[in-house]
mmCIF file of C-alpha atoms in Angstrom:
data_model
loop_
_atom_site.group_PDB
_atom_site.id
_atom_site.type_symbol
_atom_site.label_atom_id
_atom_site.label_comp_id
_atom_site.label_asym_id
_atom_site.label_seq_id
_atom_site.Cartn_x
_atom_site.Cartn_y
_atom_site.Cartn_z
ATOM 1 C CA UNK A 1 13.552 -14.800 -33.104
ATOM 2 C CA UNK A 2 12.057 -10.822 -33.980
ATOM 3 C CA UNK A 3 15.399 -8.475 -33.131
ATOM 4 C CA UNK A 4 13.369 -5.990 -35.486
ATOM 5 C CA UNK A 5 13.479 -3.400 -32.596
ATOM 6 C CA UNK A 6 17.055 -3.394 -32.053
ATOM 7 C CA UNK A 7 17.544 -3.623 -35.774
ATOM 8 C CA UNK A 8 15.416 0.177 -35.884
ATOM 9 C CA UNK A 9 18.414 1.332 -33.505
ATOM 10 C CA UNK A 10 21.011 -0.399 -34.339
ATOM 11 C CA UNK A 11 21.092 -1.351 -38.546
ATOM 12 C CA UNK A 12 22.990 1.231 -40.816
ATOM 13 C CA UNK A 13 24.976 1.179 -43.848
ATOM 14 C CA UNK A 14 28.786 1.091 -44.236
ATOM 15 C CA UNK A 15 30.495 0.122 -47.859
ATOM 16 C CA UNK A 16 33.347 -1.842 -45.848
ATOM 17 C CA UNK A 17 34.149 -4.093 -44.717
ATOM 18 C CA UNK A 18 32.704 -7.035 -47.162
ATOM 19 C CA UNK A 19 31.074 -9.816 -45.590
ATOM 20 C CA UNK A 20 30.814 -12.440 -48.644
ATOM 21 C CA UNK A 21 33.427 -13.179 -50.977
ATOM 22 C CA UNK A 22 33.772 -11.671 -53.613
ATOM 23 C CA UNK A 23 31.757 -8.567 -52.812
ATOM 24 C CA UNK A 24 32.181 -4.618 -54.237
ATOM 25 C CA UNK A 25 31.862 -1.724 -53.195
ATOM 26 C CA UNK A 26 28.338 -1.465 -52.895
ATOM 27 C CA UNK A 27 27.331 -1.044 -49.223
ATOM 28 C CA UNK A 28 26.382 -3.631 -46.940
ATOM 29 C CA UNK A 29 23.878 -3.755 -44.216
ATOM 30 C CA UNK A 30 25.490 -4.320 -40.371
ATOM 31 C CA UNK A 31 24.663 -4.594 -37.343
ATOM 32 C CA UNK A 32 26.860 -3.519 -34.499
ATOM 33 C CA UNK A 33 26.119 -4.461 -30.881
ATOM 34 C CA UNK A 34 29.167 -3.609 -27.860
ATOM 35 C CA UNK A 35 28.759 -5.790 -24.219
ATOM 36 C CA UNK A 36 30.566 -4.864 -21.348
ATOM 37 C CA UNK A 37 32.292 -7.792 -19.184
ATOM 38 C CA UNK A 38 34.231 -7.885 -16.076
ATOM 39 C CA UNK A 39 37.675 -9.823 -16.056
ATOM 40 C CA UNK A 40 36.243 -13.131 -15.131
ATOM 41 C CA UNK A 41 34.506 -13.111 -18.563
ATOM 42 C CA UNK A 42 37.020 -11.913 -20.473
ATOM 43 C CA UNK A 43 39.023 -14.334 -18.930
ATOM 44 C CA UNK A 44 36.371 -17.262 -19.622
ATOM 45 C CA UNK A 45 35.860 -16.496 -23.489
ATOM 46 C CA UNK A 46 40.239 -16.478 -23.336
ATOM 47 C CA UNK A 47 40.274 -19.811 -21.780
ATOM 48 C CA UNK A 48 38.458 -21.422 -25.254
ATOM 49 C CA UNK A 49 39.428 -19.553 -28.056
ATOM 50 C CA UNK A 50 38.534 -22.404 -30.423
ATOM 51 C CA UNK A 51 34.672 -21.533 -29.118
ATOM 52 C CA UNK A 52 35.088 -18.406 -30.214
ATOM 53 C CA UNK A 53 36.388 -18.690 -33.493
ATOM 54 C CA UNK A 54 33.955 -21.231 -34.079
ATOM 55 C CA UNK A 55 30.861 -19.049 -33.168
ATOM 56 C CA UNK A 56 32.510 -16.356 -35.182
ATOM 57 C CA UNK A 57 32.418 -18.597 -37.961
ATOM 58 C CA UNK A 58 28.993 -20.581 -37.474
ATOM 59 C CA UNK A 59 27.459 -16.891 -37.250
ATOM 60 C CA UNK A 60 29.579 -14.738 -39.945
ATOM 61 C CA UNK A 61 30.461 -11.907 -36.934
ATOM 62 C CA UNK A 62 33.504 -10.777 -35.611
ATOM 63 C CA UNK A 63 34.113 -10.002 -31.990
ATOM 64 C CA UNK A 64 36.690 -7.327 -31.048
ATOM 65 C CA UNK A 65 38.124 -7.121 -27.384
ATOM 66 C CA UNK A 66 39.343 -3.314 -26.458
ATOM 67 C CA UNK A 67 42.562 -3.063 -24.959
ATOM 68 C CA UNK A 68 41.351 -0.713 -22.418
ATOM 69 C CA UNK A 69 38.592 -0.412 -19.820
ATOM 70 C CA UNK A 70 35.582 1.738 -20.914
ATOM 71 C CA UNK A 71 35.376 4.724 -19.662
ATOM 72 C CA UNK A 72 34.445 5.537 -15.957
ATOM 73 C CA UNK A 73 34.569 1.612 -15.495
ATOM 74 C CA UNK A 74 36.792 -1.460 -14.873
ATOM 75 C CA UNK A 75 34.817 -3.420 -17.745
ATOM 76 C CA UNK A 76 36.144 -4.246 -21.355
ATOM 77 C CA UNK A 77 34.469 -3.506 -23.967
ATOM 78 C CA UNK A 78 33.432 -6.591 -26.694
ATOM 79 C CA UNK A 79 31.978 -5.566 -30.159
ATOM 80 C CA UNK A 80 30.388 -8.164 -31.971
ATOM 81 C CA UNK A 81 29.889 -6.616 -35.826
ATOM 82 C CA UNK A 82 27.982 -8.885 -38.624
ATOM 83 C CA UNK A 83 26.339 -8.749 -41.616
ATOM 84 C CA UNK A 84 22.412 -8.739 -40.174
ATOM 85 C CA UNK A 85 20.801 -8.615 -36.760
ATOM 86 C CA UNK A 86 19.988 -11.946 -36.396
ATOM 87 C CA UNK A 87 23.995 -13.198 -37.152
ATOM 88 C CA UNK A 88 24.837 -10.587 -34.399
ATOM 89 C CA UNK A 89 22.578 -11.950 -31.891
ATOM 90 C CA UNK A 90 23.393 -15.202 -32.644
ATOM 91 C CA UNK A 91 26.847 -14.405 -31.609
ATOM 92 C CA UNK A 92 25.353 -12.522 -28.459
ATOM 93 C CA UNK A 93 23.444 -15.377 -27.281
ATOM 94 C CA UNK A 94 26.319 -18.093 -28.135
ATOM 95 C CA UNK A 95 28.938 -15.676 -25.825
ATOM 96 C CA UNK A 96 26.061 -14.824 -23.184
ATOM 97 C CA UNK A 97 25.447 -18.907 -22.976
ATOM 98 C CA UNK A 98 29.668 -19.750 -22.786
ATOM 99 C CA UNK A 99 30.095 -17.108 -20.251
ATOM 100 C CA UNK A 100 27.250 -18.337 -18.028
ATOM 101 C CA UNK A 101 28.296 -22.079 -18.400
ATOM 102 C CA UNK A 102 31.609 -21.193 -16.964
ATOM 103 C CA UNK A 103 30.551 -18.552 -14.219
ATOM 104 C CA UNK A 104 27.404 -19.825 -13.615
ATOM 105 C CA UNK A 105 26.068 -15.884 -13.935
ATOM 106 C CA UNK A 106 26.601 -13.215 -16.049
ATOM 107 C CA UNK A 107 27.438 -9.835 -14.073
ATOM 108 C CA UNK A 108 29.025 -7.571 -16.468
ATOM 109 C CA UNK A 109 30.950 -6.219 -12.882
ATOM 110 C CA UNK A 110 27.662 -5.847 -10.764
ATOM 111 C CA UNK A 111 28.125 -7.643 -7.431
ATOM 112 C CA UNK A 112 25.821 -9.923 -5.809
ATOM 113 C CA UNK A 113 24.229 -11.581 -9.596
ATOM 114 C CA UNK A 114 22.296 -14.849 -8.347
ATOM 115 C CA UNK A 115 23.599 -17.601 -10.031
ATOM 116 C CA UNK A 116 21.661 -18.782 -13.256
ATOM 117 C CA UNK A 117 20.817 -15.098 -13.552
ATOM 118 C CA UNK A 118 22.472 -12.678 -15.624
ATOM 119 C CA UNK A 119 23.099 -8.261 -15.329
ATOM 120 C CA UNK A 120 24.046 -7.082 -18.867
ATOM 121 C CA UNK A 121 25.441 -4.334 -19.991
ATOM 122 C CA UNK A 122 25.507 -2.798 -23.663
ATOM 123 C CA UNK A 123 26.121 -0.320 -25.799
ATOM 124 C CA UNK A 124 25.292 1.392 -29.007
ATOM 125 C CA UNK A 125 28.061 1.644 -31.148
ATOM 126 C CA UNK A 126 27.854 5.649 -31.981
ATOM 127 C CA UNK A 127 28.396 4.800 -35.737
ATOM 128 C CA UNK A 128 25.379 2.618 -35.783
ATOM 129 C CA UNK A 129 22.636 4.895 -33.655
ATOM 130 C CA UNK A 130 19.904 6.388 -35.464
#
């Protein structure tokens, strides 16, 4: 799969934190990508946390839940941060596909999402926009 259009936007530069063993202090190309989910999938990825360690693992990213809602909303915010931009949509697609196998949708809080389809919403991690 070509992500070489998000990568543009998204890709940067940061000297921490150090993806493979025994790395310096030399910086290391990321890749930063933030969904917004409702409480239902929240809830969902809670439910299995041993899916979610394990796609952390399989893809070499790390997925942080805030403890609030983002602003001017009722959704939580989930960054997913790895080492390239095809281990951070890896991630993406592995959480997308557990959240829609449990809800049958994905609505990131929009009402009335078909099921099968999906309504995402993203963000660009300020830090990582060019």
């Amino acid at each position: 799969t070509d992500f070489s259009d998000f990568s543009m936007l998204l890709q940067g530069t940061s000297p921490a934190p150090c993806w493979n063993a025994g790395c310096e202090a030399e910086p290391l190309s990321f890749m930063a990508f933030k969904l917004l989910l409702d409480a239902g999938e929240v809830g969902c990825l809670g439910q299995d946390p041993a899916t979610m360690k394990h796609i952390q693992q399989t893809t070499g990213t790390m997925g942080m839940l805030s403890e609030q809602c983002f602003p001017g909303s009722t959704l939580q915010e989930l960054a997913i941060q790895g080492p390239s931009a095809e281990a951070v949509f890896s991630a993406l697609i592995a959480i997308l596909t557990k959240i829609s196998e449990v809800t049958g949708s994905i609505a990131s809080g929009d009402a009335n999402v078909e099921p099968g389809s999906a309504r995402v919403k993203a963000g660009i991690p300020k830090r990582s926009a060019v």
